[in-house]
Short mmCIF file of C-alpha atoms in Angstrom, two decimals:
data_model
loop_
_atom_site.label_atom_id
_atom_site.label_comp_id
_atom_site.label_asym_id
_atom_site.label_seq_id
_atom_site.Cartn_x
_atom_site.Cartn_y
_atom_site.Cartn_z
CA UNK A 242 -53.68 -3.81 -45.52
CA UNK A 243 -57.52 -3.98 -46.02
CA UNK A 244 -59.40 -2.41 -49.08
CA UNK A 245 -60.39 0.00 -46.69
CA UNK A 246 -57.28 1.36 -45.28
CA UNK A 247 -55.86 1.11 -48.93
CA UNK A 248 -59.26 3.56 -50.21
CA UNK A 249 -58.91 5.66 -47.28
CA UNK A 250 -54.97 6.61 -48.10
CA UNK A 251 -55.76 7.20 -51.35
CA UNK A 252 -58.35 10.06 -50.43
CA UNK A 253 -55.66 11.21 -47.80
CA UNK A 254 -52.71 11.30 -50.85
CA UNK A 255 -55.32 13.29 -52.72
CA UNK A 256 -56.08 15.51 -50.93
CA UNK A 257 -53.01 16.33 -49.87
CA UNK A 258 -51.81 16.61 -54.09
CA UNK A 259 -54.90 18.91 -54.27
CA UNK A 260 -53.59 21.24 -52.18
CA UNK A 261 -49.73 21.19 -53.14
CA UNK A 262 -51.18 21.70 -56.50
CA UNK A 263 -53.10 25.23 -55.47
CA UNK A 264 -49.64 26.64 -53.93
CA UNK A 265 -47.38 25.48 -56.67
CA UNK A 266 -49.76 27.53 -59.34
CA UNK A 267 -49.10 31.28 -58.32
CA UNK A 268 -50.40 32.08 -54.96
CA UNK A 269 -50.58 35.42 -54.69
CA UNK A 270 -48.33 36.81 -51.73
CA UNK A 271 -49.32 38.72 -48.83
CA UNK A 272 -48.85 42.69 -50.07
CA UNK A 273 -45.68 44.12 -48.52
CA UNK A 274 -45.90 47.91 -47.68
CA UNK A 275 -41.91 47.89 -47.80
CA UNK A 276 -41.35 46.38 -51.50
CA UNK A 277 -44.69 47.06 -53.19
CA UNK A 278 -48.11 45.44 -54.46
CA UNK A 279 -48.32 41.31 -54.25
CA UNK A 280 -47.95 39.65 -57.60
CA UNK A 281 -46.75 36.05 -57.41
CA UNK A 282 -45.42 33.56 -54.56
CA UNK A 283 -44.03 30.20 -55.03
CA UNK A 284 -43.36 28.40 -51.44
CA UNK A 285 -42.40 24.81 -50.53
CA UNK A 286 -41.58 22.90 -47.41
CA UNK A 287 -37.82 21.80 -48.66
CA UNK A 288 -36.80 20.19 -45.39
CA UNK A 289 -37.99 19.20 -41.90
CA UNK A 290 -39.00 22.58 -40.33
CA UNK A 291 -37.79 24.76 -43.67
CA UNK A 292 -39.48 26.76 -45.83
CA UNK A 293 -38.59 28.53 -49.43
CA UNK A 294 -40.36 31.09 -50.75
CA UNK A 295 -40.52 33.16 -53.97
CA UNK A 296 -42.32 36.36 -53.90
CA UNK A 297 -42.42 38.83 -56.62
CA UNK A 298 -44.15 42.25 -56.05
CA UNK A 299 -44.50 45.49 -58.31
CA UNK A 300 -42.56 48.50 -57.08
CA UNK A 301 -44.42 50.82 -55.23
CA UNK A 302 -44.28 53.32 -58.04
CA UNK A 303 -45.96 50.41 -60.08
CA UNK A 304 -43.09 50.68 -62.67
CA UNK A 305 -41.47 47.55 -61.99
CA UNK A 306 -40.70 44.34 -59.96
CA UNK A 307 -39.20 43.54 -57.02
CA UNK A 308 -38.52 39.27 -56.43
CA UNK A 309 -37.39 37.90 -52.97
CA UNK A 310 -35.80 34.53 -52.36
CA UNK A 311 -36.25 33.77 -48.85
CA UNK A 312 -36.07 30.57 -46.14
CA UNK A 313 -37.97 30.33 -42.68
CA UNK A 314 -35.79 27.70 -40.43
CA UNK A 315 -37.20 26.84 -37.18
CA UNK A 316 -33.89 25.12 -35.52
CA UNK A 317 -34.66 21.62 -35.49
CA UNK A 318 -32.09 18.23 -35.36
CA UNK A 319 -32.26 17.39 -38.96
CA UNK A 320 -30.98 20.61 -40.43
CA UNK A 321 -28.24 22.44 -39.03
CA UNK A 322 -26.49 25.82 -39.83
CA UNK A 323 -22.92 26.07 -40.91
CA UNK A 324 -20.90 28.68 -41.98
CA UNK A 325 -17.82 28.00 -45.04
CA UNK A 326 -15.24 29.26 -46.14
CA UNK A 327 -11.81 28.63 -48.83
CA UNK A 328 -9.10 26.65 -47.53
CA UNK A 329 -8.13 30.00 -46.38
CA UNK A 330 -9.52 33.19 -45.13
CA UNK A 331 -9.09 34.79 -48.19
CA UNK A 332 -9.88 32.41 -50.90
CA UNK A 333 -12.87 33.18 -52.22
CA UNK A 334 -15.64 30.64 -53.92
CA UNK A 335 -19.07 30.75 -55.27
CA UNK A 336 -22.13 29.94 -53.32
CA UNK A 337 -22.60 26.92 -56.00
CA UNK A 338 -19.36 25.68 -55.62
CA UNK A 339 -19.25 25.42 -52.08
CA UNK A 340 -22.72 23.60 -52.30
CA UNK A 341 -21.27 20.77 -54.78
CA UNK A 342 -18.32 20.40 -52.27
CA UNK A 343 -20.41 20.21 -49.16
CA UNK A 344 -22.67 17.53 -51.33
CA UNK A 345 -19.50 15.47 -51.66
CA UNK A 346 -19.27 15.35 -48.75
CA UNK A 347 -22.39 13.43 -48.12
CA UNK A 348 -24.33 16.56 -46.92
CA UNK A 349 -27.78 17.64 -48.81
CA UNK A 350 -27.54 21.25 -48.93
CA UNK A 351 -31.04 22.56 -47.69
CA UNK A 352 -29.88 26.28 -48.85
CA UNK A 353 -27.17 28.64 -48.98
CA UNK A 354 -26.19 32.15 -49.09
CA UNK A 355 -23.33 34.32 -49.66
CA UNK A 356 -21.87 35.96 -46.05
CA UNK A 357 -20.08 38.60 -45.02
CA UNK A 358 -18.42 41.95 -46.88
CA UNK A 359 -15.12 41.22 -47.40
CA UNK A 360 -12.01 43.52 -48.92
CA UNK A 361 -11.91 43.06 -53.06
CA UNK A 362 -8.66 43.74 -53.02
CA UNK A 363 -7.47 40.63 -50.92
CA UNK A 364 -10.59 38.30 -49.80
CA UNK A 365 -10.33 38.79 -46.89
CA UNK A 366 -13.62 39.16 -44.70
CA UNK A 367 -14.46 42.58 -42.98
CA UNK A 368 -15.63 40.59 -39.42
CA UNK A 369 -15.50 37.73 -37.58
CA UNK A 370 -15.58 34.12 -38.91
CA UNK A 371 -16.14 30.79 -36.71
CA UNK A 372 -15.96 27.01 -37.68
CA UNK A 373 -16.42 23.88 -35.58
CA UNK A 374 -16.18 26.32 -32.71
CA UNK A 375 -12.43 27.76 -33.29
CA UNK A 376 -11.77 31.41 -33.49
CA UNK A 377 -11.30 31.78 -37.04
CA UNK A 378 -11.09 35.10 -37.77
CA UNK A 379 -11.41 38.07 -35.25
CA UNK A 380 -15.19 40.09 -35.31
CA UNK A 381 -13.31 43.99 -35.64
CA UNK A 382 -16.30 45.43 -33.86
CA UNK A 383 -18.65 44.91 -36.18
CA UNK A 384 -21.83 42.86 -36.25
CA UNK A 385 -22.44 38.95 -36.87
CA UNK A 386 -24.55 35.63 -36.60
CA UNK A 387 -23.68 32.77 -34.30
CA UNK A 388 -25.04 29.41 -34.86
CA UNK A 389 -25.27 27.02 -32.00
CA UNK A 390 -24.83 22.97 -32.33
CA UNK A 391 -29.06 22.72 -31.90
CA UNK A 392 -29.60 25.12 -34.69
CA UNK A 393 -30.14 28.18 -32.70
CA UNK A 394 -28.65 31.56 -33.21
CA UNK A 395 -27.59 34.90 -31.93
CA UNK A 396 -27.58 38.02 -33.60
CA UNK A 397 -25.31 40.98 -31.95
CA UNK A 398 -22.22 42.44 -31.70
CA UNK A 399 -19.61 39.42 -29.92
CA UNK A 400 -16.70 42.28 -28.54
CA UNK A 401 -14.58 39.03 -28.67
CA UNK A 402 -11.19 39.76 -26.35
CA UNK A 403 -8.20 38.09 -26.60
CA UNK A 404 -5.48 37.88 -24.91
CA UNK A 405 -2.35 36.45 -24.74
CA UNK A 406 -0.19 35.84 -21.16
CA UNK A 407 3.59 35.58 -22.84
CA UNK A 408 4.91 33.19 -20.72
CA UNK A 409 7.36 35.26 -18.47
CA UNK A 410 7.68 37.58 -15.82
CA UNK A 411 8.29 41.50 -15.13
CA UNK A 412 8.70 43.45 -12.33
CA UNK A 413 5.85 45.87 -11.77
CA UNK A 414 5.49 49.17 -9.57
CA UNK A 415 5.82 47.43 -6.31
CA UNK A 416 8.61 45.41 -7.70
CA UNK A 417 6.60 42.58 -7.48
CA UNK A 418 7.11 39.75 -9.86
CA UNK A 419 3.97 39.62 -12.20
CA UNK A 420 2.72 37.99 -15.61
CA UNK A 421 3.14 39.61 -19.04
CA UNK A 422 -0.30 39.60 -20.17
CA UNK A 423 -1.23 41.37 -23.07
CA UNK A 424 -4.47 42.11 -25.20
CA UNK A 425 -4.79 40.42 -28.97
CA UNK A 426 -5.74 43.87 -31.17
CA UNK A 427 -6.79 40.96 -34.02
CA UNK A 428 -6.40 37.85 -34.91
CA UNK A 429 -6.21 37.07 -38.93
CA UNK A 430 -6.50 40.39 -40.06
CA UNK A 431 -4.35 43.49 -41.94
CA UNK A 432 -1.99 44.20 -39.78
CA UNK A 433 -1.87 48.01 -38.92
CA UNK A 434 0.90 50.08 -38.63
CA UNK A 435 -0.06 51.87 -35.08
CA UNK A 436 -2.16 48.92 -34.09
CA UNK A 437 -1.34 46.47 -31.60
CA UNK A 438 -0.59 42.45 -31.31
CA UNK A 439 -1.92 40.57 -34.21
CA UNK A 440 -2.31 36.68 -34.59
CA UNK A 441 -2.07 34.92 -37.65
CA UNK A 442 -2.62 31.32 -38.29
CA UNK A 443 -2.28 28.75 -41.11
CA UNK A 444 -5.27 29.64 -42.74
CA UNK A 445 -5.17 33.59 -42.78
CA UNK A 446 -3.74 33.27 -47.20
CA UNK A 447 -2.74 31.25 -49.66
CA UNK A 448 0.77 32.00 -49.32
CA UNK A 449 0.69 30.71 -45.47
CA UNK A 450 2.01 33.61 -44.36
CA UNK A 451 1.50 36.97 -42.18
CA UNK A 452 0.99 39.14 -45.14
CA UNK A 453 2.95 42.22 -43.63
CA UNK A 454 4.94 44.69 -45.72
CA UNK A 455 6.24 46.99 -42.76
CA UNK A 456 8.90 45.55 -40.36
CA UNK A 457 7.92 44.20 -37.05
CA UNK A 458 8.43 41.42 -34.50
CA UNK A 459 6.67 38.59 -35.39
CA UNK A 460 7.22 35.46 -33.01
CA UNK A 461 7.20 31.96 -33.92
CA UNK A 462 5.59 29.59 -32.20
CA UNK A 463 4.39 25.73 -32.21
CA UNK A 464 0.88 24.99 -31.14
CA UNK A 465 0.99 22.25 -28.19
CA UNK A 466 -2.65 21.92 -27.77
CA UNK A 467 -6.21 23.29 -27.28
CA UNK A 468 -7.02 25.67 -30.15
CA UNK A 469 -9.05 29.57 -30.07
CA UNK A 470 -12.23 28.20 -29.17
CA UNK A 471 -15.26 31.02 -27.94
CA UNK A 472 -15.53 29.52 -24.60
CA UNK A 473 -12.50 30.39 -23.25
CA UNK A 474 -10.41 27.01 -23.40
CA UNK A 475 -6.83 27.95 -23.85
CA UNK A 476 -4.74 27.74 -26.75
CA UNK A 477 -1.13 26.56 -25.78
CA UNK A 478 1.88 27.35 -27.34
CA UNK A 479 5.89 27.21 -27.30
CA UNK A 480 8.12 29.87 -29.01
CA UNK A 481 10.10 29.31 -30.89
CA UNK A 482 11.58 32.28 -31.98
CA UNK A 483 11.47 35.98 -32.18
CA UNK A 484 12.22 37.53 -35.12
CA UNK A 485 13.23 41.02 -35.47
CA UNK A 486 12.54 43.59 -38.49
CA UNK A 487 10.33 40.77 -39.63
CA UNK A 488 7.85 41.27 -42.69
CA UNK A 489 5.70 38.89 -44.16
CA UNK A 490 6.78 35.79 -42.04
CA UNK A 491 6.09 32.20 -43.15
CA UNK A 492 3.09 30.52 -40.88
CA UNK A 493 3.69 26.52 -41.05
CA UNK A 494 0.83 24.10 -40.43
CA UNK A 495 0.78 23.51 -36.74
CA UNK A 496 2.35 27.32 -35.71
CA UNK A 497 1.22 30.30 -35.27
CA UNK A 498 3.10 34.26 -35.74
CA UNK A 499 2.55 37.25 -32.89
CA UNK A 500 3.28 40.33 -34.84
CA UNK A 501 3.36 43.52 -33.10
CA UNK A 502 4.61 46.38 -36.27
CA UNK A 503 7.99 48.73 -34.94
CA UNK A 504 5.74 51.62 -34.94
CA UNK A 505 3.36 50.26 -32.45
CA UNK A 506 2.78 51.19 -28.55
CA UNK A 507 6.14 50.50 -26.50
CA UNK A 508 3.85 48.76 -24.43
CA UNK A 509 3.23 46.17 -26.35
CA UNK A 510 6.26 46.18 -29.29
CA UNK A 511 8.68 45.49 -25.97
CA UNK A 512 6.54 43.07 -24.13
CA UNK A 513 6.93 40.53 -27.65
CA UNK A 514 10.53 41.47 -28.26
CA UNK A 515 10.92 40.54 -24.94
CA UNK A 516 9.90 36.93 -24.74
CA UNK A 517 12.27 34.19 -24.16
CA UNK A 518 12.42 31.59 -26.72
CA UNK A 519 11.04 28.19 -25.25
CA UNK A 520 8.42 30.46 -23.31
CA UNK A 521 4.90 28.62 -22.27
CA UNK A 522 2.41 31.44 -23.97
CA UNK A 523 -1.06 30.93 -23.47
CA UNK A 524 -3.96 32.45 -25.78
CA UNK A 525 -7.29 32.93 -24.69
CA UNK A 526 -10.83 34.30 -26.30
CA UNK A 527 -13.27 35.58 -24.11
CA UNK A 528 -16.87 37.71 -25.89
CA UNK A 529 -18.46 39.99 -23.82
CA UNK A 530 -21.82 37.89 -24.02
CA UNK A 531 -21.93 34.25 -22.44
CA UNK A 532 -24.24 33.92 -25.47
CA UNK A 533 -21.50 33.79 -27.58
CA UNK A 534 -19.74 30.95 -25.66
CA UNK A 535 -21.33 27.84 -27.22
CA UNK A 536 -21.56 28.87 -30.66
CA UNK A 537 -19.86 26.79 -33.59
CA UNK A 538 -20.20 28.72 -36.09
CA UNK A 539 -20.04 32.56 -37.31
CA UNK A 540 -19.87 34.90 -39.72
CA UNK A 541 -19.74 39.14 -39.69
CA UNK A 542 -22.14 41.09 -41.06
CA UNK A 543 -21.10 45.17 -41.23
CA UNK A 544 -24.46 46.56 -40.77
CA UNK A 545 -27.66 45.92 -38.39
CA UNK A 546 -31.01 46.14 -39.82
CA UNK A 547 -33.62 45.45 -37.22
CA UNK A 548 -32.89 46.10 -33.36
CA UNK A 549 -35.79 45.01 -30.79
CA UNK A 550 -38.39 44.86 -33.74
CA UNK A 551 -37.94 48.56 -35.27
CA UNK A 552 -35.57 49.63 -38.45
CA UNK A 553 -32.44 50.92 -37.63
CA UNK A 554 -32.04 54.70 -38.27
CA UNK A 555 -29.16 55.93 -40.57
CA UNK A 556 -28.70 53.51 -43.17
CA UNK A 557 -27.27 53.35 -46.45
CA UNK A 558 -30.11 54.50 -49.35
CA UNK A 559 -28.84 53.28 -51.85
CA UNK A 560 -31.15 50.24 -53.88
CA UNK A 561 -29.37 47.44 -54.48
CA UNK A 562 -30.09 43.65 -54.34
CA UNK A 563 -29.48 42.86 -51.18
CA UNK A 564 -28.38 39.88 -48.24
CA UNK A 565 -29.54 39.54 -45.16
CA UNK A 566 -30.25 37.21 -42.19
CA UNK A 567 -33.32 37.90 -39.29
CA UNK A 568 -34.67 36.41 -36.49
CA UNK A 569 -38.22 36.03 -34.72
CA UNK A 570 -39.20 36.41 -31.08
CA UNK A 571 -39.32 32.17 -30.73
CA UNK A 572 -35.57 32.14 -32.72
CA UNK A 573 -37.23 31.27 -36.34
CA UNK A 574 -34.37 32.44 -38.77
CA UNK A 575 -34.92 34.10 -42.41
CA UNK A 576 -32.26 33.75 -44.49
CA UNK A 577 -33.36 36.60 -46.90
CA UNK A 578 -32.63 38.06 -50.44
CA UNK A 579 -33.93 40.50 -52.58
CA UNK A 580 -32.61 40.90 -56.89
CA UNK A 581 -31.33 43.96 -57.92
CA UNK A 582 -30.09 46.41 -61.40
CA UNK A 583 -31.95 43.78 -63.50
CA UNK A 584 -35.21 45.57 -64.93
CA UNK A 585 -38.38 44.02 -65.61
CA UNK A 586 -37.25 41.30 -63.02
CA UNK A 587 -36.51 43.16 -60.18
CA UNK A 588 -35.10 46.35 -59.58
CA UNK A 589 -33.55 45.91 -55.84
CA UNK A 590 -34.53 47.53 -52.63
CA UNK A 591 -32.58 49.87 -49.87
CA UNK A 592 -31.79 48.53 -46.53
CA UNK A 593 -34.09 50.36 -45.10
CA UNK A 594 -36.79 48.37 -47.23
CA UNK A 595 -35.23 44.70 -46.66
CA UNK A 596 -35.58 46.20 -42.62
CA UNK A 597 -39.42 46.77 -42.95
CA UNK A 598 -39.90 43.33 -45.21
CA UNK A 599 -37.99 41.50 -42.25
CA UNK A 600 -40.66 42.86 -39.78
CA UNK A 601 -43.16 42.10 -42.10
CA UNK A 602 -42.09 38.78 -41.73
CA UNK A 603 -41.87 38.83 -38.62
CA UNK A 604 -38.16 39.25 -37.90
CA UNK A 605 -37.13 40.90 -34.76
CA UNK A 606 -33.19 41.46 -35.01
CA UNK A 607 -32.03 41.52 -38.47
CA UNK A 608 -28.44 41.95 -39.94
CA UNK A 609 -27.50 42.72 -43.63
CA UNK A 610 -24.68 40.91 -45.20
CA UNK A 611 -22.57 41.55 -48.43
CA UNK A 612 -25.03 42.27 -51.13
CA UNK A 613 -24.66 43.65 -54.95
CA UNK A 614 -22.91 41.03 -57.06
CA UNK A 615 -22.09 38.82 -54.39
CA UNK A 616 -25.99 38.12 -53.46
CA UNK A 617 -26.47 34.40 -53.89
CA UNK A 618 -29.47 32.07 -53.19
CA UNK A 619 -29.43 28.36 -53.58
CA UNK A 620 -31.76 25.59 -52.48
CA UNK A 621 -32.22 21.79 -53.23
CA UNK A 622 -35.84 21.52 -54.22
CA UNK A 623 -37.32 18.45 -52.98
CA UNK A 624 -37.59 16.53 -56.09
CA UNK A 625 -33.95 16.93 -56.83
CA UNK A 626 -30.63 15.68 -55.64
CA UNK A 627 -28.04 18.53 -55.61
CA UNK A 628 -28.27 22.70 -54.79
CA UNK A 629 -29.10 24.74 -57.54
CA UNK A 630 -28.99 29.14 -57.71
CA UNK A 631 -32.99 29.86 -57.25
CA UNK A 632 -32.27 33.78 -57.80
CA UNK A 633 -30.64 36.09 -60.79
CA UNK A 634 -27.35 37.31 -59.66
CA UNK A 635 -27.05 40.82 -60.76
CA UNK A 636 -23.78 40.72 -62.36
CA UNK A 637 -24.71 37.69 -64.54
CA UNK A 638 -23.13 35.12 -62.84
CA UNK A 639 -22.24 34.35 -59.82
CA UNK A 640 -19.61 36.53 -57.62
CA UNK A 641 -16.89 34.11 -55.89
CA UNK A 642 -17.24 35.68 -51.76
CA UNK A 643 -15.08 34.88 -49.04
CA UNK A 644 -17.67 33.04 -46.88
CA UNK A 645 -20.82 31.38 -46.81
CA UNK A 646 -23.78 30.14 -44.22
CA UNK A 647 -25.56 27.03 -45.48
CA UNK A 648 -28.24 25.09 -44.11
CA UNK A 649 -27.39 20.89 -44.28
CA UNK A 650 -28.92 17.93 -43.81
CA UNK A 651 -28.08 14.37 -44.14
CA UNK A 652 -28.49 13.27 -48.15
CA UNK A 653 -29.48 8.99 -46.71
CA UNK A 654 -32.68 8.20 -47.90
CA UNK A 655 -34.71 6.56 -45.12
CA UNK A 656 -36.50 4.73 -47.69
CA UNK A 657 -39.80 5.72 -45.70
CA UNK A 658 -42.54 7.41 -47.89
CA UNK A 659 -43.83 10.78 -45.68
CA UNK A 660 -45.14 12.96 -49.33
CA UNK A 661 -46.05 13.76 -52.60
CA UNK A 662 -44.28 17.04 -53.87
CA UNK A 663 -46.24 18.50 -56.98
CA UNK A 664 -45.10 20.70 -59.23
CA UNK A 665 -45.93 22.04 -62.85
CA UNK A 666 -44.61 23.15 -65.92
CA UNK A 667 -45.98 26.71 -65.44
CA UNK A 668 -46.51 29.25 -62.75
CA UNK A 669 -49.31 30.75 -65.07
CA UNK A 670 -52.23 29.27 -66.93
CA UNK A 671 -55.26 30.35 -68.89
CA UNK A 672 -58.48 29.83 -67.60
CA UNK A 673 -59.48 26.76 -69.44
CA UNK A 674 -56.00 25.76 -70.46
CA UNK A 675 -53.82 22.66 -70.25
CA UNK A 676 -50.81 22.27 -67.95
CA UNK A 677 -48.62 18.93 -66.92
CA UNK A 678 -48.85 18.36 -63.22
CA UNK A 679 -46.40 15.72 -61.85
CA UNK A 680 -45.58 14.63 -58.50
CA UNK A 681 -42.85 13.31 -57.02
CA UNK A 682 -42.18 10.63 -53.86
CA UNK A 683 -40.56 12.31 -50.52
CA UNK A 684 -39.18 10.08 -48.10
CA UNK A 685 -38.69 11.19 -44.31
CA UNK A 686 -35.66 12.43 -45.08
CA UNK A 687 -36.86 14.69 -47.75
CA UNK A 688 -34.84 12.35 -50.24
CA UNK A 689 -36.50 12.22 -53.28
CA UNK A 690 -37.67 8.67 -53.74
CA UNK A 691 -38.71 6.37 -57.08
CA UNK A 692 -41.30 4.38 -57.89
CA UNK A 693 -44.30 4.79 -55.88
CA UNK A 694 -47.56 5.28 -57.88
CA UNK A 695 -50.16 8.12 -57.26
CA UNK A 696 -53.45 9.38 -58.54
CA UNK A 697 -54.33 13.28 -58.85
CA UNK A 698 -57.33 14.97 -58.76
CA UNK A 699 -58.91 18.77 -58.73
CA UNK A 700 -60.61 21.15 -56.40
CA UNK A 701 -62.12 22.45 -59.91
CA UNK A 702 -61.60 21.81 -63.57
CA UNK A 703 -60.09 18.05 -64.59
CA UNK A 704 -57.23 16.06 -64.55
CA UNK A 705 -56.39 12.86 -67.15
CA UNK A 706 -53.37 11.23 -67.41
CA UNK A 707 -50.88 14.17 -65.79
CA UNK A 708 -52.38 17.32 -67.62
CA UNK A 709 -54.99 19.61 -65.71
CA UNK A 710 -57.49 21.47 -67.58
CA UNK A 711 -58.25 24.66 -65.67
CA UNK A 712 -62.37 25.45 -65.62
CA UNK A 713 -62.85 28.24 -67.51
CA UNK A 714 -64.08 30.21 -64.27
CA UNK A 715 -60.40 30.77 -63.60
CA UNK A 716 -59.02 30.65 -60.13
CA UNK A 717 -56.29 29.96 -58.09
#
């Protein structure tokens, strides 16, 4: 490389440090009519396509703050969605956790959130759950997120059916010989005393089992192949026996339980007792979108925010910190919370308030997620190696939640040089003050990377040896 070349990358690298330098030192944000006046922002590009921001606004009664925690993902190959959960449905684990397990796994967690409500009592979540495209846990009618393999997403209600042909034959009004097919009220859920079929699988508790109290029929059965996948496949299965009077019946690795409780619909309590042991019974899940049929991952969410680019009428008003997830016209995704019950840091917003702030950014569907204790942020920043919790969680630690959405990316270092990521040692300075600016080496992977030299220099004011000296004009 010439002198040239070498003097003309250096003014590129500088330039480029002179502006990360302006947006690491408080930026104001763009005023928000939904969570007050504009105070601070702190934004930075963490991954390929993937933004973080932290915006802190006063109240719009001017007696406190309000700060926001907030990613814009455009779907791109390098960083993909993924929803987690316990080794079962109702083990619950911190957002931080989860991030140090997914990291041993050889994944760089891009950023994370807590999902779905989910009962206190038991850990298990209100609505649906999807991973590596099985079925598992059943949506109840209630809202959620789908994540495709490509990164993109859908936001609406799935109305997942299943249903389940038993694997024999009936007569019906014409004395014709016809399948016993029969529609799956749930699968991995509280089973319901005047409610219908339920499946349960290995991974619905800890225990490994159906979790009933009341007596039922519950019927074994082995799982030959295929599994509850959202597009249709079928899951095959043998029975292998049917249980009467049954309550809280083991669920082996590899099986499955129908339970149908004695107080259900004759309909449907006869059609199980019914089945021959050794039947063929085939399961299938069918959602009433074919938007819903390629997606590999999922999680519920109980309420809707945004619908078609306007607030939803009629919700909660209660403030709160808060969890939600929103998406643009061109399928950008916000991964969005706001800090709440912690004066003088941020005093939480309504959902009708974390609606208009999703418009403001641009969102035009928007769900809410759990929120309260449970809301959790964390992000890798791009000089470090591992996910740490970038917001205050209200109850002073974090809550352990049933389920999770993360954004991942591979953690091998290309050991190409793309940037300079500058930070310093305070978001606020004194005109004509001292601060310690340092930058560190990005490679195309957004791994951090060692020893590559740089030089720094200033739109205004001066910089020697690391430390800027603000001009005494002040400024941003």
């Amino acid at each position: 490389m010439n002198d040239n070349m070498k003097n003309y990358l250096r003014r590129i690298f500088s330039c480029t440090l002179a502006l990360s330098l302006l947006c690491a030192l408080a930026v104001p944000a763009a005023a928000s009519a939904a969570l007050g006046e504009d105070l601070t922002q702190r934004d930075a590009l963490v991954h390929r396509e993937t933004r973080l921001s932290s915006n802190v606004f006063w109240s719009s009664a001017y007696n406190d703050l309000r700060t926001e925690n907030l990613v814009t993902y455009t779907p791109n190959a390098a960083v993909t969605p993924m929803v987690t959960y316990g080794g079962t449905l109702t083990a619950c684990n911190t957002v931080s956790s989860t991030a140090q397990a997914l990291e041993s796994q050889g994944y760089r967690v891009v950023a994370g959130l807590n999902g779905d409500f989910y009962n206190v009592n038991n850990g298990l979540p209100i609505g649906m759950v999807a991973a590596d495209g099985e079925l598992k846990s059943s949506d109840g009618g209630y809202w959620a997120i789908g994540f495709r393999q490509d990164g993109t997403a859908v936001l609406g209600k799935p109305s997942l059916k299943v249903s389940a042909d038993l694997g024999y034959e009936l007569l019906d009004d014409g004395d014709f010989p016809a399948r016993v097919v029969r529609q799956i009220t749930a699968v991995n859920k509280a089973r319901v005393s005047t409610g219908g079929m339920y499946l349960y699988t290995y991974e619905f508790n800890a225990k490994h089992t159906t979790g009933t109290t009341e007596p039922g029929v519950d019927v074994v059965c082995t799982i030959q192949s295929g599994s509850l996948a959202l597009n249709g496949s079928p899951l095959l299965l043998t029975v292998d026996s049917v249980l009467t009077n049954a309550a809280g019946t083991a669920v082996p690795q590899g099986k499955v339980v129908l339970s149908v409780n004695n107080q259900a619909d004759a309909y449907v309590l006869n059609a199980v007792k019914n089945i021959p042991v050794g039947a063929a019974v085939t399961i299938t899940a069918a959602p009433a979108s074919p938007e819903w049929t390629d997606v590999r991952y999922a999680v519920g969410a109980l309420y809707a925010l945004v619908q078609n680019g306007a607030v939803v009428s009629g919700l909660p008003t209660d403030v709160n910190p808060r969890t939600a997830v929103g998406q643009m016209a061109d399928g950008t995704l916000v991964f969005y919370t706001v800090d709440g019950r912690k004066p003088g840091y941020s005093v939480g917003a309504s959902m009708t308030q974390v609606a208009q702030r999703l418009i403001e950014l641009g969102c035009v569907a928007a769900l809410c997620l759990d929120g309260g204790g449970s809301t959790t942020f964390t992000a890798t920043a791009p000089d470090a190696t591992s996910a740490k919790t970038v917001n205050r969680p209200s109850g002073g630690s974090e809550r352990a939640v049933s389920n999770q959405i993360f954004l991942v990316a591979s953690s091998q270092s290309s050991g190409q040089l793309s940037h300079f990521y500058v930070s310093t040692d305070n978001s606020y300075v004194l005109a004509g003050s001292k601060v310690n600016v340092t930058a560190a080496a990005v490679d195309t992977n957004y791994i951090p990377m060692g020893g590559r030299s740089y030089t720094l220099s200033a739109s205004a004011g001066q910089v020697e040896n690391g430390v800027l000296t603000t001009p005494q004009s002040g400024g941003e």
